[in-house]
mmCIF file of C-alpha atoms in Angstrom:
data_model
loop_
_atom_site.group_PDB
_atom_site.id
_atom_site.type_symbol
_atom_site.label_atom_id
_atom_site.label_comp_id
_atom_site.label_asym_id
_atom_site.label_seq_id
_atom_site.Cartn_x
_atom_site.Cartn_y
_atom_site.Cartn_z
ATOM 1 C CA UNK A 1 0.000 0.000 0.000
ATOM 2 C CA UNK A 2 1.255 3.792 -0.716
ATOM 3 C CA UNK A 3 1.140 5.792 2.176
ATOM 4 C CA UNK A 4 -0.047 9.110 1.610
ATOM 5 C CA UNK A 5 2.137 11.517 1.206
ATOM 6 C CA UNK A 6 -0.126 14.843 2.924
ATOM 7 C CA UNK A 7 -3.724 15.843 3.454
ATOM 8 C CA UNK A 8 -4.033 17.571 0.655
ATOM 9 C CA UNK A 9 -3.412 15.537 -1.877
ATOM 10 C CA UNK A 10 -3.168 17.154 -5.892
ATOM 11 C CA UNK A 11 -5.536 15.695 -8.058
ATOM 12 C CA UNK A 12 -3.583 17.005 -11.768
ATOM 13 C CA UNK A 13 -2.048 14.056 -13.638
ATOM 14 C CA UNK A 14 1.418 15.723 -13.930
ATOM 15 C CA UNK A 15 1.509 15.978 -10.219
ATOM 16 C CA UNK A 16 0.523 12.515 -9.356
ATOM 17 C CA UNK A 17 3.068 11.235 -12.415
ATOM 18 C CA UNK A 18 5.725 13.713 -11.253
ATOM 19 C CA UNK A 19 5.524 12.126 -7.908
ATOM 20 C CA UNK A 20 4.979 8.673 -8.572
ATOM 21 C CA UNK A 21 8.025 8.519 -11.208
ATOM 22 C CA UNK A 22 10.429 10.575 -8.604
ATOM 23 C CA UNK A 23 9.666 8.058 -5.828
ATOM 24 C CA UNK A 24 10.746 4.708 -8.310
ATOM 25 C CA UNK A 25 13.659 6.743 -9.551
ATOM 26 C CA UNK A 26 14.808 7.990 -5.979
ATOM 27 C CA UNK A 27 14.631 4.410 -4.747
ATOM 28 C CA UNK A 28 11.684 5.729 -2.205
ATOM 29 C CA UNK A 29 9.774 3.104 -3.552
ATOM 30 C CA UNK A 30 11.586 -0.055 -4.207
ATOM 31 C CA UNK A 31 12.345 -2.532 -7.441
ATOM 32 C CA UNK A 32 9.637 -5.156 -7.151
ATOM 33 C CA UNK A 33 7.722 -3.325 -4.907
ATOM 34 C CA UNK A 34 3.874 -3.609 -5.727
ATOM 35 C CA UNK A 35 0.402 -1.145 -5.652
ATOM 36 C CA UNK A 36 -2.641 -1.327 -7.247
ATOM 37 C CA UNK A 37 -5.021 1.581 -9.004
ATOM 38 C CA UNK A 38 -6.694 2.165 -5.918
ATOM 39 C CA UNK A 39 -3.064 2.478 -3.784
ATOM 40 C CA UNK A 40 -2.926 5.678 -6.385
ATOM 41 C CA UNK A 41 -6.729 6.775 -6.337
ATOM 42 C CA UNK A 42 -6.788 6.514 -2.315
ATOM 43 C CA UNK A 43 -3.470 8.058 -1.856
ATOM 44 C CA UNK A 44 -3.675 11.118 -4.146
ATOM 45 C CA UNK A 45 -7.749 11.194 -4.475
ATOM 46 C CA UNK A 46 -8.275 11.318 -8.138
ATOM 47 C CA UNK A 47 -10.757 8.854 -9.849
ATOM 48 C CA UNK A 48 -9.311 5.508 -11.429
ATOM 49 C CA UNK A 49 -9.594 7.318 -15.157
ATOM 50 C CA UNK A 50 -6.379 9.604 -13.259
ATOM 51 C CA UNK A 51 -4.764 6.655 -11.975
ATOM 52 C CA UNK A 52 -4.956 4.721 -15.035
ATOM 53 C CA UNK A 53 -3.456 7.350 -17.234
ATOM 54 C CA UNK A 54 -0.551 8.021 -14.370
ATOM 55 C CA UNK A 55 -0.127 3.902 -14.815
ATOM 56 C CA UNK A 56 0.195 4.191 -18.574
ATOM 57 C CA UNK A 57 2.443 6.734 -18.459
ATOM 58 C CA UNK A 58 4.627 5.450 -15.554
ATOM 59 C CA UNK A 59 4.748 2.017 -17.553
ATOM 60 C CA UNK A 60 5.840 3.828 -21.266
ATOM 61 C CA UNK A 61 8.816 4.676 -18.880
ATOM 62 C CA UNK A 62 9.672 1.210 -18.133
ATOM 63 C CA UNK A 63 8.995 2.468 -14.276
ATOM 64 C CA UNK A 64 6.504 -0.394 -14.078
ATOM 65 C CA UNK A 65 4.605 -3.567 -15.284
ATOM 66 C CA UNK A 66 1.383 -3.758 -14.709
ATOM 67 C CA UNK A 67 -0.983 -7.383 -14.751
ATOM 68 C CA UNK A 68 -4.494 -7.872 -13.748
ATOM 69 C CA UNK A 69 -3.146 -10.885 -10.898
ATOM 70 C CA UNK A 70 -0.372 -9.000 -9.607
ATOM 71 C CA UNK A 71 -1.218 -5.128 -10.029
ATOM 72 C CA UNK A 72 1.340 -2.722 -10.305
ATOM 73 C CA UNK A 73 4.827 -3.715 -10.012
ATOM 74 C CA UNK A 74 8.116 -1.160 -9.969
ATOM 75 C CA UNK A 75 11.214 -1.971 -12.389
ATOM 76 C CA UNK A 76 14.579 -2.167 -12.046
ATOM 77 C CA UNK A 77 16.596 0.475 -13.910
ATOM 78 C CA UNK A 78 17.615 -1.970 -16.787
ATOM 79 C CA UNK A 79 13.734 -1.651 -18.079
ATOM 80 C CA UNK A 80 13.755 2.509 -17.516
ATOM 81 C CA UNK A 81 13.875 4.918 -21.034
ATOM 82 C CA UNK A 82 16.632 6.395 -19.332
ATOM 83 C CA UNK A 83 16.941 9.125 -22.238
ATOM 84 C CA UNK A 84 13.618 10.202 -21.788
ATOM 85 C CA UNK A 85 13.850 13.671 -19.684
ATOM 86 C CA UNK A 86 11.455 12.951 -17.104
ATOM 87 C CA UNK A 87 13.506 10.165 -16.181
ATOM 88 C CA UNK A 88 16.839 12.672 -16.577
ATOM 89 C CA UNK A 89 15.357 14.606 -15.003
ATOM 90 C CA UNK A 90 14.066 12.451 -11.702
ATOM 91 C CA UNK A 91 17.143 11.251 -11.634
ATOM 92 C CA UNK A 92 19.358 14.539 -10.975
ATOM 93 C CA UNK A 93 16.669 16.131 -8.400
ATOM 94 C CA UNK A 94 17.923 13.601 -5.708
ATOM 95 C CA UNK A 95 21.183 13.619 -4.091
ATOM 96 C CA UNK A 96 21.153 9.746 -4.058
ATOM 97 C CA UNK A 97 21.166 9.698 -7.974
ATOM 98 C CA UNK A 98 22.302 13.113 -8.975
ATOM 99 C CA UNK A 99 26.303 11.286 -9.216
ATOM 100 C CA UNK A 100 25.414 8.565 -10.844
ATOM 101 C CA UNK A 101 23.227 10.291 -13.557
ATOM 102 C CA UNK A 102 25.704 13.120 -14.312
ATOM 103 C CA UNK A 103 28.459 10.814 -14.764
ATOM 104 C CA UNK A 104 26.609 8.908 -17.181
ATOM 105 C CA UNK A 105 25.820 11.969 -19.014
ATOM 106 C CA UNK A 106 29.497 12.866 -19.684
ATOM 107 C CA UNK A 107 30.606 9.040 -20.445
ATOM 108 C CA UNK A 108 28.167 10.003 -23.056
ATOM 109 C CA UNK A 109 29.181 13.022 -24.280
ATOM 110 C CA UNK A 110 32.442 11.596 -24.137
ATOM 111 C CA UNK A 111 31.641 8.753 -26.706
ATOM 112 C CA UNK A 112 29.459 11.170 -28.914
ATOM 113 C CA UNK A 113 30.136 14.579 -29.403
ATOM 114 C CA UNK A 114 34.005 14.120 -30.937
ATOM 115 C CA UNK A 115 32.203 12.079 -33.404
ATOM 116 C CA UNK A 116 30.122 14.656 -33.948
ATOM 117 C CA UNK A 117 32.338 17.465 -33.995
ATOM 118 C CA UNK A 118 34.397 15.652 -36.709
ATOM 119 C CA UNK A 119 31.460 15.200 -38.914
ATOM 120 C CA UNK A 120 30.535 18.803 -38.524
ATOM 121 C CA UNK A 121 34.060 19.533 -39.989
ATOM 122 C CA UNK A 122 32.914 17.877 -42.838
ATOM 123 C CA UNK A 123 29.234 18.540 -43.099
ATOM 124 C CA UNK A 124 28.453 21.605 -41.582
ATOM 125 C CA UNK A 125 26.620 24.433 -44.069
ATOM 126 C CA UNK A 126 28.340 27.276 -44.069
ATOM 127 C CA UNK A 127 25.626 29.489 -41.735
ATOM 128 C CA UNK A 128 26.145 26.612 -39.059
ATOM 129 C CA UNK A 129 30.329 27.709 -38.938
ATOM 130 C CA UNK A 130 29.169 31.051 -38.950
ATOM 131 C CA UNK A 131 26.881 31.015 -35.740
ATOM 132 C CA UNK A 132 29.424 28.212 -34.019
ATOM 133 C CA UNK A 133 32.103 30.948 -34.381
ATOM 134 C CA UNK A 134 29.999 33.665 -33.243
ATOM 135 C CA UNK A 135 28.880 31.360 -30.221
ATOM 136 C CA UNK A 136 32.394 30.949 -29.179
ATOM 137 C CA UNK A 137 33.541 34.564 -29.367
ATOM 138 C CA UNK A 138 30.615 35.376 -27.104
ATOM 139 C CA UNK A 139 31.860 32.832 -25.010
ATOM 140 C CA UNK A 140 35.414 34.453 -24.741
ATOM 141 C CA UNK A 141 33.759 37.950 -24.424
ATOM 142 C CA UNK A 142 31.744 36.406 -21.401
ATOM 143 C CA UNK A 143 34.796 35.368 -19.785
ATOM 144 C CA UNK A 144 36.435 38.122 -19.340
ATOM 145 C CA UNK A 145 33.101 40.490 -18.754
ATOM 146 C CA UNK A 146 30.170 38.373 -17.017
ATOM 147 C CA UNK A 147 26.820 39.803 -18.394
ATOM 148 C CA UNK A 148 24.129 40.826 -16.196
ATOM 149 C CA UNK A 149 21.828 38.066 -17.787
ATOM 150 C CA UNK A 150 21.759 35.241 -14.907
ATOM 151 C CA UNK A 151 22.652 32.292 -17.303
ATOM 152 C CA UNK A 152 23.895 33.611 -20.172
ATOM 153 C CA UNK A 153 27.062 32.305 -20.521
ATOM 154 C CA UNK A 154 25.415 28.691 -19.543
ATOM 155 C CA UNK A 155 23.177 28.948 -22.327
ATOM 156 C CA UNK A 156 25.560 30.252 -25.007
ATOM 157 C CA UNK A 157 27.882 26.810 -24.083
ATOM 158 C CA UNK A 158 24.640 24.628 -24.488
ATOM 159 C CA UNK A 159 23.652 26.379 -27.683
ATOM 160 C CA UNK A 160 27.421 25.802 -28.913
ATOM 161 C CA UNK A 161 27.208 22.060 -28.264
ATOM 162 C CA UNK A 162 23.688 21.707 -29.336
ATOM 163 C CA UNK A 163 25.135 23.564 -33.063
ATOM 164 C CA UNK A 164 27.767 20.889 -32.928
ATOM 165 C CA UNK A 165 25.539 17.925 -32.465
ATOM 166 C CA UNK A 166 23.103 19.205 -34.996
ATOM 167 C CA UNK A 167 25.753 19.851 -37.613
ATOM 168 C CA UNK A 168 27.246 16.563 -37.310
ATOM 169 C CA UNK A 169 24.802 15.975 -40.148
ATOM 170 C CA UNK A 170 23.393 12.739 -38.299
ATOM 171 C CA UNK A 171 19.888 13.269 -37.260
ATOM 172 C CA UNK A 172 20.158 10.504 -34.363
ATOM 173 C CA UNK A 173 23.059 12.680 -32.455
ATOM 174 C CA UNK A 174 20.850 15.444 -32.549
ATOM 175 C CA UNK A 175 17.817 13.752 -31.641
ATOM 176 C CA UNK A 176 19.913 13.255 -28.246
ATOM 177 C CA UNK A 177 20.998 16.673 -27.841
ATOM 178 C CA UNK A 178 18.010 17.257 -25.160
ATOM 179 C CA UNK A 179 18.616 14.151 -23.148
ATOM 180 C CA UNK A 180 22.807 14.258 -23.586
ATOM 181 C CA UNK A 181 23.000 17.835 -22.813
ATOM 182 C CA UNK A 182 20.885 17.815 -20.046
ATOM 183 C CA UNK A 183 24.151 17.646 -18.292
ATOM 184 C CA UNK A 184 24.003 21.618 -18.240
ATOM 185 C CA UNK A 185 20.839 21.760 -16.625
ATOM 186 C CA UNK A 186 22.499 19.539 -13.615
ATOM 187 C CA UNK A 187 25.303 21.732 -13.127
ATOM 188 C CA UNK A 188 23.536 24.716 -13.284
ATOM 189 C CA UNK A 189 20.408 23.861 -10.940
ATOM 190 C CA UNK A 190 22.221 21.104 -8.669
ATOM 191 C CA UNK A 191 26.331 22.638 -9.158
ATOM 192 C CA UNK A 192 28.165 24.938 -7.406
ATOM 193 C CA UNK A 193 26.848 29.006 -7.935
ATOM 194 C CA UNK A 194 30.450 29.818 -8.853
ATOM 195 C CA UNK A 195 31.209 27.130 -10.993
ATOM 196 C CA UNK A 196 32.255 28.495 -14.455
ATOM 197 C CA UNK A 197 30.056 26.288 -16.986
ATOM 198 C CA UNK A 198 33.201 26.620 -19.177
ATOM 199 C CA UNK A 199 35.741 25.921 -17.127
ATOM 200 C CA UNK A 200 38.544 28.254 -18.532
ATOM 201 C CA UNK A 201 38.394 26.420 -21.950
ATOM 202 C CA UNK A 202 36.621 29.244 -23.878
ATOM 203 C CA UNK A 203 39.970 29.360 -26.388
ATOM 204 C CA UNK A 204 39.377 25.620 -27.463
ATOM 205 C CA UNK A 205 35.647 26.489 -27.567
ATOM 206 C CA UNK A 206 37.031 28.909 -30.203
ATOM 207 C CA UNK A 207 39.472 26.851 -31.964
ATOM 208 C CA UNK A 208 37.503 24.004 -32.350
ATOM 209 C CA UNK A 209 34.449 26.699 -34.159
ATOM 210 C CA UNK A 210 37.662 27.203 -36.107
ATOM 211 C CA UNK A 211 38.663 23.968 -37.010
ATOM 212 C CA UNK A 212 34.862 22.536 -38.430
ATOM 213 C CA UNK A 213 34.945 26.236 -40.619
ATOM 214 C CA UNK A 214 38.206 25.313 -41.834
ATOM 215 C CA UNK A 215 37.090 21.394 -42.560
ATOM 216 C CA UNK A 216 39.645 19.820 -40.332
ATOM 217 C CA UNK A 217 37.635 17.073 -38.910
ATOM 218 C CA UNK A 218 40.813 15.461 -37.001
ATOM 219 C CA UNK A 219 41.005 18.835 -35.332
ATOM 220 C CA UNK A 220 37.879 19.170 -34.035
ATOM 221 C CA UNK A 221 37.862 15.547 -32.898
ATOM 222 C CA UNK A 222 40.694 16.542 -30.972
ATOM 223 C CA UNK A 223 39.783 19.682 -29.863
ATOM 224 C CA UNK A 224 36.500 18.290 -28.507
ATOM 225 C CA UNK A 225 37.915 15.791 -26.355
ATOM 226 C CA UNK A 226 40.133 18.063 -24.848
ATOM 227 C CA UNK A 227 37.396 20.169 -24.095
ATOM 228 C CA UNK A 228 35.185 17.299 -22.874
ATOM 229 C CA UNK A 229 38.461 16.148 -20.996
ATOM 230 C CA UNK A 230 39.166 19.146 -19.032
ATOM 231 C CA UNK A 231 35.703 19.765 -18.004
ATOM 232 C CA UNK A 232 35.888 15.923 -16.849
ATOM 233 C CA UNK A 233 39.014 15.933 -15.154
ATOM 234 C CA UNK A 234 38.382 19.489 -13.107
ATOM 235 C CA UNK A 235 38.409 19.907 -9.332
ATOM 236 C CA UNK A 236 35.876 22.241 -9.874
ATOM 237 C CA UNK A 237 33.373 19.616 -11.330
ATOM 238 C CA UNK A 238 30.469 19.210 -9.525
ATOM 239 C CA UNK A 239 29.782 15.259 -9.468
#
C-alpha cells in the first residue's frame, strides 16, 4: 500500500506522475515493490480514469509492469527509457542519484560529441560555422566580462554544443541533444553558484568553431575531447 504523502493531496495528472516517477527513480519506492489503481486513487484522491493514465504513463517509462493478478509492479533500472527527460530529469533532483546520472551523461558526451564534432568539420553548411564561431567569441567575451543576464554564458555553451551535435549531419546525435546535454541543466540547478560552466576552456571552444569552418575534422575531434576532458578531469566539477 502507498502511504499518503499529505492531506491535501493534488488531483492534476502531472503531479501525481511527477511524484509517482520521482519516488521509483529515488529508490523511495523499491524494485519489485507492488500497488494497485486504488493504492494511487486513495493516496492522491483522483478517480481511477487519473490513476490509469498516471499507470500508462509510468509504464511507457519502463517504471513499471502492470498485470491484472499481480497489479502494479516497480522496475529495475535496466527496463527505464533512461533518455527520456522525465527520467533525466528524476534522476538529478535527488542527491542519491544526482552522481550517478551526471556521470553517465558525460561518459556520453564523451563517446558522442568528438564524433560529432568531426562530422561537422565535414558537413556543416556554411551558416552553421558562422553562428558556431559567433557562439564561441561570445563565449570568450563572457569570460572576461560576465553579463548581467543570470545564465547567459550557460546557455551560449549549451547552444554551442547543441550547433555541434546538430551539424554533425546525423539526425540521431541530434535527436539526443536534449537528453545528452541535459548535463548543463544539472550543473547549473544542482552545481556549485560559482562554478564556471566553461571551465577556462573558452579558447578551445574557439578553436575548435575554427577547425569545423576550416574542414579539419581530425582537429575538431581533438579539440573536442580536450574540451570534454578538461571539463571531466576538473576539481571544480560538480559530481
Amino acid at each position: 500500500m502507498l502511504a499518503p504523502t499529505s492531506q491535501h493531496p493534488t488531483p492534476l495528472l502531472s503531479s501525481v506522475l511527477n511524484q509517482l516517477g520521482s519516488e521509483i527513480v529515488h529508490g523511495t519506492i523499491a524494485t519489485g515493490q507492488t500497488f494497485t489503481l486504488l493504492d494511487i486513487c486513495a493516496r492522491f484522491d483522483i478517480s481511477r480514469t487519473v490513476a490509469r493514465e498516471a499507470m500508462r504513463a509510468l509504464e511507457q517509462l519502463g517504471l513499471v509492469a502492470s498485470s491484472r493478478r499481480v497489479g502494479i509492479t516497480v522496475l529495475p533500472m535496466t527496463e527505464w527509457v533512461v533518455y527520456d527527460q522525465a527520467v533525466i530529469n528524476w534522476r538529478l533532483q535527488s542527491e542519491r542519484t544526482r552522481s550517478d546520472q551526471l556521470g553517465s551523461l558525460n561518459e556520453l558526451r564523451l563517446a558522442i560529441e568528438p564524433i560529432a564534432a568531426r562530422l561537422a568539420a565535414q558537413r556543416a553548411s556554411a551558416e552553421e560555422c558562422a553562428e558556431l564561431l559567433a557562439l564561441a567569441i561570445r563565449l570568450s567575451e563572457l569570460e572576461t566580462s560576465p553579463s548581467s543576464r543570470v545564465g547567459e554564458e550557460l546557455s551560449t555553451d549549451l547552444r554551442f554544443h547543441t550547433m555541434i551535435l546538430h551539424a554533425s549531419g546525423n539526425e540521431m546525435f541530434a535527436a539526443l541533444a536534449p537528453s545528452l546535454l541535459s548535463i548543463f541543466k544539472g550543473k547549473s540547478v544542482f552545481g556549485s553558484p560559482k562554478r564556471d560552466p566553461v571551465a577556462g576552456t573558452t579558447r578551445l571552444h574557439h578553436e575548435l568553431a575554427a577547425a569545423i569552418r576550416d574542414r579539419d575534422p581530425d582537429r575538431a575531434e581533438h579539440l573536442s575531447r580536450i574540451i570534454l576532458d578538461e571539463n571531466w578531469s576538473s576539481p571544480h566539477r560538480d559530481w
